[in-house]
Amino acid sequence: MSEASFEPASPVPAAGPPPAPSRSLRIAGIAAAVVAIGVVGAGIASRSRTEGRLANWTAAQSVPTVAVIHAKPGAAAAALTLPANLEAINSAPIFARTSGYVRKWYVDIGDPVRAGQTLAVLDAPEVDQQLAAARADLETARANQQLAASTAARWRNMLAKDAVSKQETDEKVGDLAAKTAVANAARANVSRLTYTQGFTRLIAPFAGIVTSRSTDIGALVTAGTAASTPLFTVSDVRRMRAYVRVPQSYSAQIHPGMHVTLTLPEFAGRTFDAKLTRTAGAVEPSSGTVLVQVEAPNPDHALKPGAYAQASFPVAGASGAVALPASALIVGESGTQVAVLGTDGKAHLRTIRIGQDHGATVDVSAGVTPRDRVIDNPPDSLSDGDAVLVQKATPR
């Protein structure tokens, strides 16, 4: 048997221990940490951007957005129209000078009366009795005076014959003087009570119409008290007058004799010619106006006492005046102001002087110019020096 060749087999490597997992875990941990850091960084960045936007929005909201306008040059007015209240040229409240009861009244509201016409009669029995007693006192005083006069004359004659002393004669003459004074006082008292009794008849002081009556038959009238009310009011409406307050900027153009046009709401399209008769000649500090008086004839009694009217003065507009809407005005403790936008982007309050108020617009005679950028509808919280944002014009 042949001997087979034999080669030794390659040695089989022995199985070693499995690789350690620490490296893989380390890599996974590092990756997780990187991801976590990225997530946290992204959250912080997102929150920072949100807070920044919130801060910017809050700051933007704290700055008000306003609309800016320009004052327009005021047009020269053909007439200055001002409010006025009509009054009668003469008006007299009739009070009672004697206390008593109303016996009868003869006129009512709207009745025409003439000067000296009796309006009402009062019953005053106390005054009648006082007058009777005063007349009796006067008769007594006259009798005593006559007796003293005859006695004094008799004693003078006896003094001429040296029948009586001079002292006794002077006493009689002095008694005559005293009795004469008492008689004069009694006569004055009678005259006073006679006039008081005459006040029981209420008469019209001038011709006119009765515009009020506040009494009736049997009513008790108490004279001389603060609570006394006029029994009648008589007004002379043949001419009417009205007091008007003219702004100072127009006062130089107002003078007595100029014609003024009156208009009333109940007479649409009708005008009443009046004449300026008086001016106060002084500016009232509280209102900055001059008080003037105008008078107008009233033949048809269309003008009524107490009525509201508008008086138009033929004057030119105030020099240099500009027109602003009333919504741009700020009225406060510092007077009437407007907010003007400065070149620094901030609002600046400026005091103005109003020449004429037209309601929706006003004529400003001093304080702003057409070049100023005036803030319209300024916020109530706006203060001098506050920053503002100008509202962009919306395209039509």
mmCIF file with all atom_site columns, C-alpha atoms in Angstrom, residues 38-221:
data_model
loop_
_atom_site.group_PDB
_atom_site.id
_atom_site.type_symbol
_atom_site.label_atom_id
_atom_site.label_alt_id
_atom_site.label_comp_id
_atom_site.label_asym_id
_atom_site.label_entity_id
_atom_site.label_seq_id
_atom_site.pdbx_PDB_ins_code
_atom_site.Cartn_x
_atom_site.Cartn_y
_atom_site.Cartn_z
_atom_site.occupancy
_atom_site.B_iso_or_equiv
_atom_site.pdbx_formal_charge
_atom_site.auth_seq_id
_atom_site.auth_comp_id
_atom_site.auth_asym_id
_atom_site.auth_atom_id
_atom_site.pdbx_PDB_model_num
ATOM 1   C CA . GLY A 1 38  ? -29.882  72.026  16.760 1.00 0.00 ? 38  GLY A CA 1
ATOM 2   C CA . VAL A 1 39  ? -33.493  71.756  17.931 1.00 0.00 ? 39  VAL A CA 1
ATOM 3   C CA . VAL A 1 40  ? -32.823  73.947  20.964 1.00 0.00 ? 40  VAL A CA 1
ATOM 4   C CA . GLY A 1 41  ? -30.937  76.477  18.838 1.00 0.00 ? 41  GLY A CA 1
ATOM 5   C CA . ALA A 1 42  ? -33.739  76.551  16.296 1.00 0.00 ? 42  ALA A CA 1
ATOM 6   C CA . GLY A 1 43  ? -36.294  77.118  19.107 1.00 0.00 ? 43  GLY A CA 1
ATOM 7   C CA . ILE A 1 44  ? -34.207  79.885  20.672 1.00 0.00 ? 44  ILE A CA 1
ATOM 8   C CA . ALA A 1 45  ? -33.725  81.559  17.300 1.00 0.00 ? 45  ALA A CA 1
ATOM 9   C CA . SER A 1 46  ? -37.446  81.289  16.519 1.00 0.00 ? 46  SER A CA 1
ATOM 10  C CA . ARG A 1 47  ? -38.393  82.713  19.931 1.00 0.00 ? 47  ARG A CA 1
ATOM 11  C CA . SER A 1 48  ? -35.850  85.510  19.543 1.00 0.00 ? 48  SER A CA 1
ATOM 12  C CA . ARG A 1 49  ? -37.305  86.414  16.157 1.00 0.00 ? 49  ARG A CA 1
ATOM 13  C CA . THR A 1 50  ? -40.833  86.331  17.596 1.00 0.00 ? 50  THR A CA 1
ATOM 14  C CA . GLU A 1 51  ? -39.870  88.547  20.534 1.00 0.00 ? 51  GLU A CA 1
ATOM 15  C CA . GLY A 1 52  ? -38.128  90.936  18.168 1.00 0.00 ? 52  GLY A CA 1
ATOM 16  C CA . ARG A 1 53  ? -41.206  91.161  15.953 1.00 0.00 ? 53  ARG A CA 1
ATOM 17  C CA . LEU A 1 54  ? -43.383  91.654  19.055 1.00 0.00 ? 54  LEU A CA 1
ATOM 18  C CA . ALA A 1 55  ? -41.118  94.408  20.331 1.00 0.00 ? 55  ALA A CA 1
ATOM 19  C CA . ASN A 1 56  ? -41.138  96.109  16.930 1.00 0.00 ? 56  ASN A CA 1
ATOM 20  C CA . TRP A 1 57  ? -44.948  95.801  16.716 1.00 0.00 ? 57  TRP A CA 1
ATOM 21  C CA . THR A 1 58  ? -45.368  97.194  20.241 1.00 0.00 ? 58  THR A CA 1
ATOM 22  C CA . ALA A 1 59  ? -43.072  100.104 19.462 1.00 0.00 ? 59  ALA A CA 1
ATOM 23  C CA . ALA A 1 60  ? -44.945  100.774 16.222 1.00 0.00 ? 60  ALA A CA 1
ATOM 24  C CA . GLN A 1 61  ? -48.280  100.689 18.007 1.00 0.00 ? 61  GLN A CA 1
ATOM 25  C CA . SER A 1 62  ? -47.085  103.209 20.620 1.00 0.00 ? 62  SER A CA 1
ATOM 26  C CA . VAL A 1 63  ? -46.475  105.780 17.877 1.00 0.00 ? 63  VAL A CA 1
ATOM 27  C CA . PRO A 1 64  ? -49.829  107.136 16.637 1.00 0.00 ? 64  PRO A CA 1
ATOM 28  C CA . THR A 1 65  ? -50.551  107.318 12.943 1.00 0.00 ? 65  THR A CA 1
ATOM 29  C CA . VAL A 1 66  ? -51.987  110.666 11.938 1.00 0.00 ? 66  VAL A CA 1
ATOM 30  C CA . ALA A 1 67  ? -53.291  112.408 8.855  1.00 0.00 ? 67  ALA A CA 1
ATOM 31  C CA . VAL A 1 68  ? -51.675  115.679 7.831  1.00 0.00 ? 68  VAL A CA 1
ATOM 32  C CA . ILE A 1 69  ? -53.447  118.567 6.130  1.00 0.00 ? 69  ILE A CA 1
ATOM 33  C CA . HIS A 1 70  ? -52.515  122.092 5.096  1.00 0.00 ? 70  HIS A CA 1
ATOM 34  C CA . ALA A 1 71  ? -54.407  125.210 6.076  1.00 0.00 ? 71  ALA A CA 1
ATOM 35  C CA . LYS A 1 72  ? -56.110  126.900 3.166  1.00 0.00 ? 72  LYS A CA 1
ATOM 36  C CA . PRO A 1 73  ? -55.976  130.654 2.655  1.00 0.00 ? 73  PRO A CA 1
ATOM 37  C CA . GLY A 1 74  ? -59.173  132.192 4.001  1.00 0.00 ? 74  GLY A CA 1
ATOM 38  C CA . ALA A 1 75  ? -61.385  133.762 1.378  1.00 0.00 ? 75  ALA A CA 1
ATOM 39  C CA . ALA A 1 76  ? -62.274  137.411 1.846  1.00 0.00 ? 76  ALA A CA 1
ATOM 40  C CA . ALA A 1 77  ? -65.787  137.404 3.245  1.00 0.00 ? 77  ALA A CA 1
ATOM 41  C CA . ALA A 1 78  ? -68.425  139.703 1.802  1.00 0.00 ? 78  ALA A CA 1
ATOM 42  C CA . ALA A 1 79  ? -70.173  139.873 5.183  1.00 0.00 ? 79  ALA A CA 1
ATOM 43  C CA . LEU A 1 80  ? -69.504  138.981 8.791  1.00 0.00 ? 80  LEU A CA 1
ATOM 44  C CA . THR A 1 81  ? -72.483  137.027 10.150 1.00 0.00 ? 81  THR A CA 1
ATOM 45  C CA . LEU A 1 82  ? -72.896  136.834 13.915 1.00 0.00 ? 82  LEU A CA 1
ATOM 46  C CA . PRO A 1 83  ? -75.699  135.697 16.251 1.00 0.00 ? 83  PRO A CA 1
ATOM 47  C CA . ALA A 1 84  ? -77.927  138.285 17.893 1.00 0.00 ? 84  ALA A CA 1
ATOM 48  C CA . ASN A 1 85  ? -80.911  138.357 20.258 1.00 0.00 ? 85  ASN A CA 1
ATOM 49  C CA . LEU A 1 86  ? -83.660  140.878 19.598 1.00 0.00 ? 86  LEU A CA 1
ATOM 50  C CA . GLU A 1 87  ? -85.009  143.145 22.326 1.00 0.00 ? 87  GLU A CA 1
ATOM 51  C CA . ALA A 1 88  ? -87.667  145.829 22.380 1.00 0.00 ? 88  ALA A CA 1
ATOM 52  C CA . ILE A 1 89  ? -86.390  149.373 22.281 1.00 0.00 ? 89  ILE A CA 1
ATOM 53  C CA . ASN A 1 90  ? -88.201  149.872 25.618 1.00 0.00 ? 90  ASN A CA 1
ATOM 54  C CA . SER A 1 91  ? -89.421  147.136 27.920 1.00 0.00 ? 91  SER A CA 1
ATOM 55  C CA . ALA A 1 92  ? -90.767  147.691 31.447 1.00 0.00 ? 92  ALA A CA 1
ATOM 56  C CA . PRO A 1 93  ? -91.823  145.073 34.010 1.00 0.00 ? 93  PRO A CA 1
ATOM 57  C CA . ILE A 1 94  ? -94.755  146.478 36.006 1.00 0.00 ? 94  ILE A CA 1
ATOM 58  C CA . PHE A 1 95  ? -94.491  145.766 39.753 1.00 0.00 ? 95  PHE A CA 1
ATOM 59  C CA . ALA A 1 96  ? -96.973  146.690 42.475 1.00 0.00 ? 96  ALA A CA 1
ATOM 60  C CA . ARG A 1 97  ? -95.811  149.414 44.859 1.00 0.00 ? 97  ARG A CA 1
ATOM 61  C CA . THR A 1 98  ? -98.679  148.729 47.265 1.00 0.00 ? 98  THR A CA 1
ATOM 62  C CA . SER A 1 99  ? -99.639  145.438 48.886 1.00 0.00 ? 99  SER A CA 1
ATOM 63  C CA . GLY A 1 100 ? -103.222 144.332 48.363 1.00 0.00 ? 100 GLY A CA 1
ATOM 64  C CA . TYR A 1 101 ? -105.556 142.141 46.333 1.00 0.00 ? 101 TYR A CA 1
ATOM 65  C CA . VAL A 1 102 ? -106.161 142.383 42.601 1.00 0.00 ? 102 VAL A CA 1
ATOM 66  C CA . ARG A 1 103 ? -109.636 143.829 42.127 1.00 0.00 ? 103 ARG A CA 1
ATOM 67  C CA . LYS A 1 104 ? -109.624 143.785 38.328 1.00 0.00 ? 104 LYS A CA 1
ATOM 68  C CA . TRP A 1 105 ? -107.250 143.632 35.378 1.00 0.00 ? 105 TRP A CA 1
ATOM 69  C CA . TYR A 1 106 ? -108.044 145.199 32.021 1.00 0.00 ? 106 TYR A CA 1
ATOM 70  C CA . VAL A 1 107 ? -105.407 143.968 29.535 1.00 0.00 ? 107 VAL A CA 1
ATOM 71  C CA . ASP A 1 108 ? -103.965 140.620 28.538 1.00 0.00 ? 108 ASP A CA 1
ATOM 72  C CA . ILE A 1 109 ? -100.933 139.437 26.553 1.00 0.00 ? 109 ILE A CA 1
ATOM 73  C CA . GLY A 1 110 ? -100.785 140.825 23.037 1.00 0.00 ? 110 GLY A CA 1
ATOM 74  C CA . ASP A 1 111 ? -103.073 143.798 23.785 1.00 0.00 ? 111 ASP A CA 1
ATOM 75  C CA . PRO A 1 112 ? -101.829 147.208 22.619 1.00 0.00 ? 112 PRO A CA 1
ATOM 76  C CA . VAL A 1 113 ? -101.781 149.872 25.324 1.00 0.00 ? 113 VAL A CA 1
ATOM 77  C CA . ARG A 1 114 ? -101.210 153.610 25.314 1.00 0.00 ? 114 ARG A CA 1
ATOM 78  C CA . ALA A 1 115 ? -99.150  155.627 27.733 1.00 0.00 ? 115 ALA A CA 1
ATOM 79  C CA . GLY A 1 116 ? -100.971 156.113 31.057 1.00 0.00 ? 116 GLY A CA 1
ATOM 80  C CA . GLN A 1 117 ? -103.585 153.415 30.394 1.00 0.00 ? 117 GLN A CA 1
ATOM 81  C CA . THR A 1 118 ? -104.765 151.496 33.478 1.00 0.00 ? 118 THR A CA 1
ATOM 82  C CA . LEU A 1 119 ? -103.657 147.886 33.456 1.00 0.00 ? 119 LEU A CA 1
ATOM 83  C CA . ALA A 1 120 ? -105.110 146.677 36.774 1.00 0.00 ? 120 ALA A CA 1
ATOM 84  C CA . VAL A 1 121 ? -106.591 147.962 40.054 1.00 0.00 ? 121 VAL A CA 1
ATOM 85  C CA . LEU A 1 122 ? -105.699 146.716 43.536 1.00 0.00 ? 122 LEU A CA 1
ATOM 86  C CA . ASP A 1 123 ? -107.699 146.787 46.754 1.00 0.00 ? 123 ASP A CA 1
ATOM 87  C CA . ALA A 1 124 ? -105.603 148.131 49.645 1.00 0.00 ? 124 ALA A CA 1
ATOM 88  C CA . PRO A 1 125 ? -107.942 148.884 52.623 1.00 0.00 ? 125 PRO A CA 1
ATOM 89  C CA . GLU A 1 126 ? -105.027 149.323 55.007 1.00 0.00 ? 126 GLU A CA 1
ATOM 90  C CA . VAL A 1 127 ? -103.649 152.160 52.915 1.00 0.00 ? 127 VAL A CA 1
ATOM 91  C CA . ASP A 1 128 ? -107.095 153.774 52.771 1.00 0.00 ? 128 ASP A CA 1
ATOM 92  C CA . GLN A 1 129 ? -107.377 153.730 56.559 1.00 0.00 ? 129 GLN A CA 1
ATOM 93  C CA . GLN A 1 130 ? -103.854 155.037 57.006 1.00 0.00 ? 130 GLN A CA 1
ATOM 94  C CA . LEU A 1 131 ? -104.654 157.905 54.639 1.00 0.00 ? 131 LEU A CA 1
ATOM 95  C CA . ALA A 1 132 ? -107.821 158.744 56.599 1.00 0.00 ? 132 ALA A CA 1
ATOM 96  C CA . ALA A 1 133 ? -105.870 158.770 59.888 1.00 0.00 ? 133 ALA A CA 1
ATOM 97  C CA . ALA A 1 134 ? -103.172 160.950 58.338 1.00 0.00 ? 134 ALA A CA 1
ATOM 98  C CA . ARG A 1 135 ? -105.738 163.469 57.143 1.00 0.00 ? 135 ARG A CA 1
ATOM 99  C CA . ALA A 1 136 ? -107.232 163.612 60.650 1.00 0.00 ? 136 ALA A CA 1
ATOM 100 C CA . ASP A 1 137 ? -103.778 164.197 62.117 1.00 0.00 ? 137 ASP A CA 1
ATOM 101 C CA . LEU A 1 138 ? -103.272 166.979 59.599 1.00 0.00 ? 138 LEU A CA 1
ATOM 102 C CA . GLU A 1 139 ? -106.502 168.707 60.660 1.00 0.00 ? 139 GLU A CA 1
ATOM 103 C CA . THR A 1 140 ? -105.428 168.490 64.315 1.00 0.00 ? 140 THR A CA 1
ATOM 104 C CA . ALA A 1 141 ? -102.027 169.906 63.491 1.00 0.00 ? 141 ALA A CA 1
ATOM 105 C CA . ARG A 1 142 ? -103.583 172.757 61.529 1.00 0.00 ? 142 ARG A CA 1
ATOM 106 C CA . ALA A 1 143 ? -105.922 173.617 64.430 1.00 0.00 ? 143 ALA A CA 1
ATOM 107 C CA . ASN A 1 144 ? -103.041 173.645 66.891 1.00 0.00 ? 144 ASN A CA 1
ATOM 108 C CA . GLN A 1 145 ? -101.020 175.772 64.480 1.00 0.00 ? 145 GLN A CA 1
ATOM 109 C CA . GLN A 1 146 ? -103.816 178.332 64.148 1.00 0.00 ? 146 GLN A CA 1
ATOM 110 C CA . LEU A 1 147 ? -104.254 178.520 67.921 1.00 0.00 ? 147 LEU A CA 1
ATOM 111 C CA . ALA A 1 148 ? -100.497 178.963 68.410 1.00 0.00 ? 148 ALA A CA 1
ATOM 112 C CA . ALA A 1 149 ? -100.437 181.687 65.707 1.00 0.00 ? 149 ALA A CA 1
ATOM 113 C CA . SER A 1 150 ? -103.235 183.733 67.339 1.00 0.00 ? 150 SER A CA 1
ATOM 114 C CA . THR A 1 151 ? -101.631 183.326 70.788 1.00 0.00 ? 151 THR A CA 1
ATOM 115 C CA . ALA A 1 152 ? -98.234  184.455 69.508 1.00 0.00 ? 152 ALA A CA 1
ATOM 116 C CA . ALA A 1 153 ? -99.783  187.491 67.797 1.00 0.00 ? 153 ALA A CA 1
ATOM 117 C CA . ARG A 1 154 ? -101.670 188.454 70.975 1.00 0.00 ? 154 ARG A CA 1
ATOM 118 C CA . TRP A 1 155 ? -98.530  188.207 73.135 1.00 0.00 ? 155 TRP A CA 1
ATOM 119 C CA . ARG A 1 156 ? -96.564  190.327 70.679 1.00 0.00 ? 156 ARG A CA 1
ATOM 120 C CA . ASN A 1 157 ? -99.188  193.075 70.998 1.00 0.00 ? 157 ASN A CA 1
ATOM 121 C CA . MET A 1 158 ? -99.068  192.873 74.800 1.00 0.00 ? 158 MET A CA 1
ATOM 122 C CA . LEU A 1 159 ? -95.271  192.951 74.686 1.00 0.00 ? 159 LEU A CA 1
ATOM 123 C CA . ALA A 1 160 ? -95.458  196.195 72.720 1.00 0.00 ? 160 ALA A CA 1
ATOM 124 C CA . LYS A 1 161 ? -97.465  197.666 75.633 1.00 0.00 ? 161 LYS A CA 1
ATOM 125 C CA . ASP A 1 162 ? -95.104  196.142 78.243 1.00 0.00 ? 162 ASP A CA 1
ATOM 126 C CA . ALA A 1 163 ? -97.986  194.054 79.564 1.00 0.00 ? 163 ALA A CA 1
ATOM 127 C CA . VAL A 1 164 ? -96.016  190.769 79.409 1.00 0.00 ? 164 VAL A CA 1
ATOM 128 C CA . SER A 1 165 ? -92.391  189.822 79.636 1.00 0.00 ? 165 SER A CA 1
ATOM 129 C CA . LYS A 1 166 ? -90.271  189.113 76.565 1.00 0.00 ? 166 LYS A CA 1
ATOM 130 C CA . GLN A 1 167 ? -89.501  185.612 77.859 1.00 0.00 ? 167 GLN A CA 1
ATOM 131 C CA . GLU A 1 168 ? -93.175  184.643 77.822 1.00 0.00 ? 168 GLU A CA 1
ATOM 132 C CA . THR A 1 169 ? -93.614  186.159 74.358 1.00 0.00 ? 169 THR A CA 1
ATOM 133 C CA . ASP A 1 170 ? -90.644  184.159 73.001 1.00 0.00 ? 170 ASP A CA 1
ATOM 134 C CA . GLU A 1 171 ? -92.162  180.968 74.424 1.00 0.00 ? 171 GLU A CA 1
ATOM 135 C CA . LYS A 1 172 ? -95.409  181.588 72.545 1.00 0.00 ? 172 LYS A CA 1
ATOM 136 C CA . VAL A 1 173 ? -93.556  182.365 69.318 1.00 0.00 ? 173 VAL A CA 1
ATOM 137 C CA . GLY A 1 174 ? -91.489  179.170 69.711 1.00 0.00 ? 174 GLY A CA 1
ATOM 138 C CA . ASP A 1 175 ? -94.646  177.140 70.301 1.00 0.00 ? 175 ASP A CA 1
ATOM 139 C CA . LEU A 1 176 ? -96.027  178.519 67.008 1.00 0.00 ? 176 LEU A CA 1
ATOM 140 C CA . ALA A 1 177 ? -92.901  177.377 65.163 1.00 0.00 ? 177 ALA A CA 1
ATOM 141 C CA . ALA A 1 178 ? -93.178  173.873 66.686 1.00 0.00 ? 178 ALA A CA 1
ATOM 142 C CA . LYS A 1 179 ? -96.877  173.586 65.791 1.00 0.00 ? 179 LYS A CA 1
ATOM 143 C CA . THR A 1 180 ? -96.095  174.744 62.243 1.00 0.00 ? 180 THR A CA 1
ATOM 144 C CA . ALA A 1 181 ? -93.469  172.004 61.869 1.00 0.00 ? 181 ALA A CA 1
ATOM 145 C CA . VAL A 1 182 ? -95.926  169.368 63.140 1.00 0.00 ? 182 VAL A CA 1
ATOM 146 C CA . ALA A 1 183 ? -98.490  170.569 60.597 1.00 0.00 ? 183 ALA A CA 1
ATOM 147 C CA . ASN A 1 184 ? -95.940  170.354 57.772 1.00 0.00 ? 184 ASN A CA 1
ATOM 148 C CA . ALA A 1 185 ? -95.011  166.794 58.797 1.00 0.00 ? 185 ALA A CA 1
ATOM 149 C CA . ALA A 1 186 ? -98.666  165.780 58.854 1.00 0.00 ? 186 ALA A CA 1
ATOM 150 C CA . ARG A 1 187 ? -99.163  167.332 55.418 1.00 0.00 ? 187 ARG A CA 1
ATOM 151 C CA . ALA A 1 188 ? -96.159  165.384 54.029 1.00 0.00 ? 188 ALA A CA 1
ATOM 152 C CA . ASN A 1 189 ? -97.526  162.140 55.503 1.00 0.00 ? 189 ASN A CA 1
ATOM 153 C CA . VAL A 1 190 ? -100.874 162.743 53.806 1.00 0.00 ? 190 VAL A CA 1
ATOM 154 C CA . SER A 1 191 ? -99.090  163.383 50.508 1.00 0.00 ? 191 SER A CA 1
ATOM 155 C CA . ARG A 1 192 ? -97.068  160.156 50.867 1.00 0.00 ? 192 ARG A CA 1
ATOM 156 C CA . LEU A 1 193 ? -100.117 158.024 51.574 1.00 0.00 ? 193 LEU A CA 1
ATOM 157 C CA . THR A 1 194 ? -101.985 159.706 48.729 1.00 0.00 ? 194 THR A CA 1
ATOM 158 C CA . TYR A 1 195 ? -99.233  158.624 46.326 1.00 0.00 ? 195 TYR A CA 1
ATOM 159 C CA . THR A 1 196 ? -99.236  155.155 47.884 1.00 0.00 ? 196 THR A CA 1
ATOM 160 C CA . GLN A 1 197 ? -102.971 154.903 47.348 1.00 0.00 ? 197 GLN A CA 1
ATOM 161 C CA . GLY A 1 198 ? -102.419 155.978 43.750 1.00 0.00 ? 198 GLY A CA 1
ATOM 162 C CA . PHE A 1 199 ? -100.135 152.973 43.247 1.00 0.00 ? 199 PHE A CA 1
ATOM 163 C CA . THR A 1 200 ? -103.186 150.730 43.570 1.00 0.00 ? 200 THR A CA 1
ATOM 164 C CA . ARG A 1 201 ? -103.774 151.584 39.911 1.00 0.00 ? 201 ARG A CA 1
ATOM 165 C CA . LEU A 1 202 ? -101.127 150.021 37.665 1.00 0.00 ? 202 LEU A CA 1
ATOM 166 C CA . ILE A 1 203 ? -100.615 152.104 34.521 1.00 0.00 ? 203 ILE A CA 1
ATOM 167 C CA . ALA A 1 204 ? -98.553  151.690 31.349 1.00 0.00 ? 204 ALA A CA 1
ATOM 168 C CA . PRO A 1 205 ? -95.434  153.904 31.331 1.00 0.00 ? 205 PRO A CA 1
ATOM 169 C CA . PHE A 1 206 ? -95.387  154.161 27.531 1.00 0.00 ? 206 PHE A CA 1
ATOM 170 C CA . ALA A 1 207 ? -97.253  152.944 24.476 1.00 0.00 ? 207 ALA A CA 1
ATOM 171 C CA . GLY A 1 208 ? -96.604  149.368 23.432 1.00 0.00 ? 208 GLY A CA 1
ATOM 172 C CA . ILE A 1 209 ? -97.979  145.861 23.759 1.00 0.00 ? 209 ILE A CA 1
ATOM 173 C CA . VAL A 1 210 ? -98.433  143.629 26.797 1.00 0.00 ? 210 VAL A CA 1
ATOM 174 C CA . THR A 1 211 ? -95.964  140.762 26.509 1.00 0.00 ? 211 THR A CA 1
ATOM 175 C CA . SER A 1 212 ? -96.652  139.074 29.855 1.00 0.00 ? 212 SER A CA 1
ATOM 176 C CA . ARG A 1 213 ? -99.330  138.884 32.572 1.00 0.00 ? 213 ARG A CA 1
ATOM 177 C CA . SER A 1 214 ? -98.799  136.969 35.807 1.00 0.00 ? 214 SER A CA 1
ATOM 178 C CA . THR A 1 215 ? -101.774 137.893 37.977 1.00 0.00 ? 215 THR A CA 1
ATOM 179 C CA . ASP A 1 216 ? -105.498 137.239 38.267 1.00 0.00 ? 216 ASP A CA 1
ATOM 180 C CA . ILE A 1 217 ? -108.498 138.587 40.151 1.00 0.00 ? 217 ILE A CA 1
ATOM 181 C CA . GLY A 1 218 ? -108.217 138.031 43.905 1.00 0.00 ? 218 GLY A CA 1
ATOM 182 C CA . ALA A 1 219 ? -104.501 137.348 43.834 1.00 0.00 ? 219 ALA A CA 1
ATOM 183 C CA . LEU A 1 220 ? -102.546 138.696 46.805 1.00 0.00 ? 220 LEU A CA 1
ATOM 184 C CA . VAL A 1 221 ? -99.813  141.119 45.768 1.00 0.00 ? 221 VAL A CA 1
#
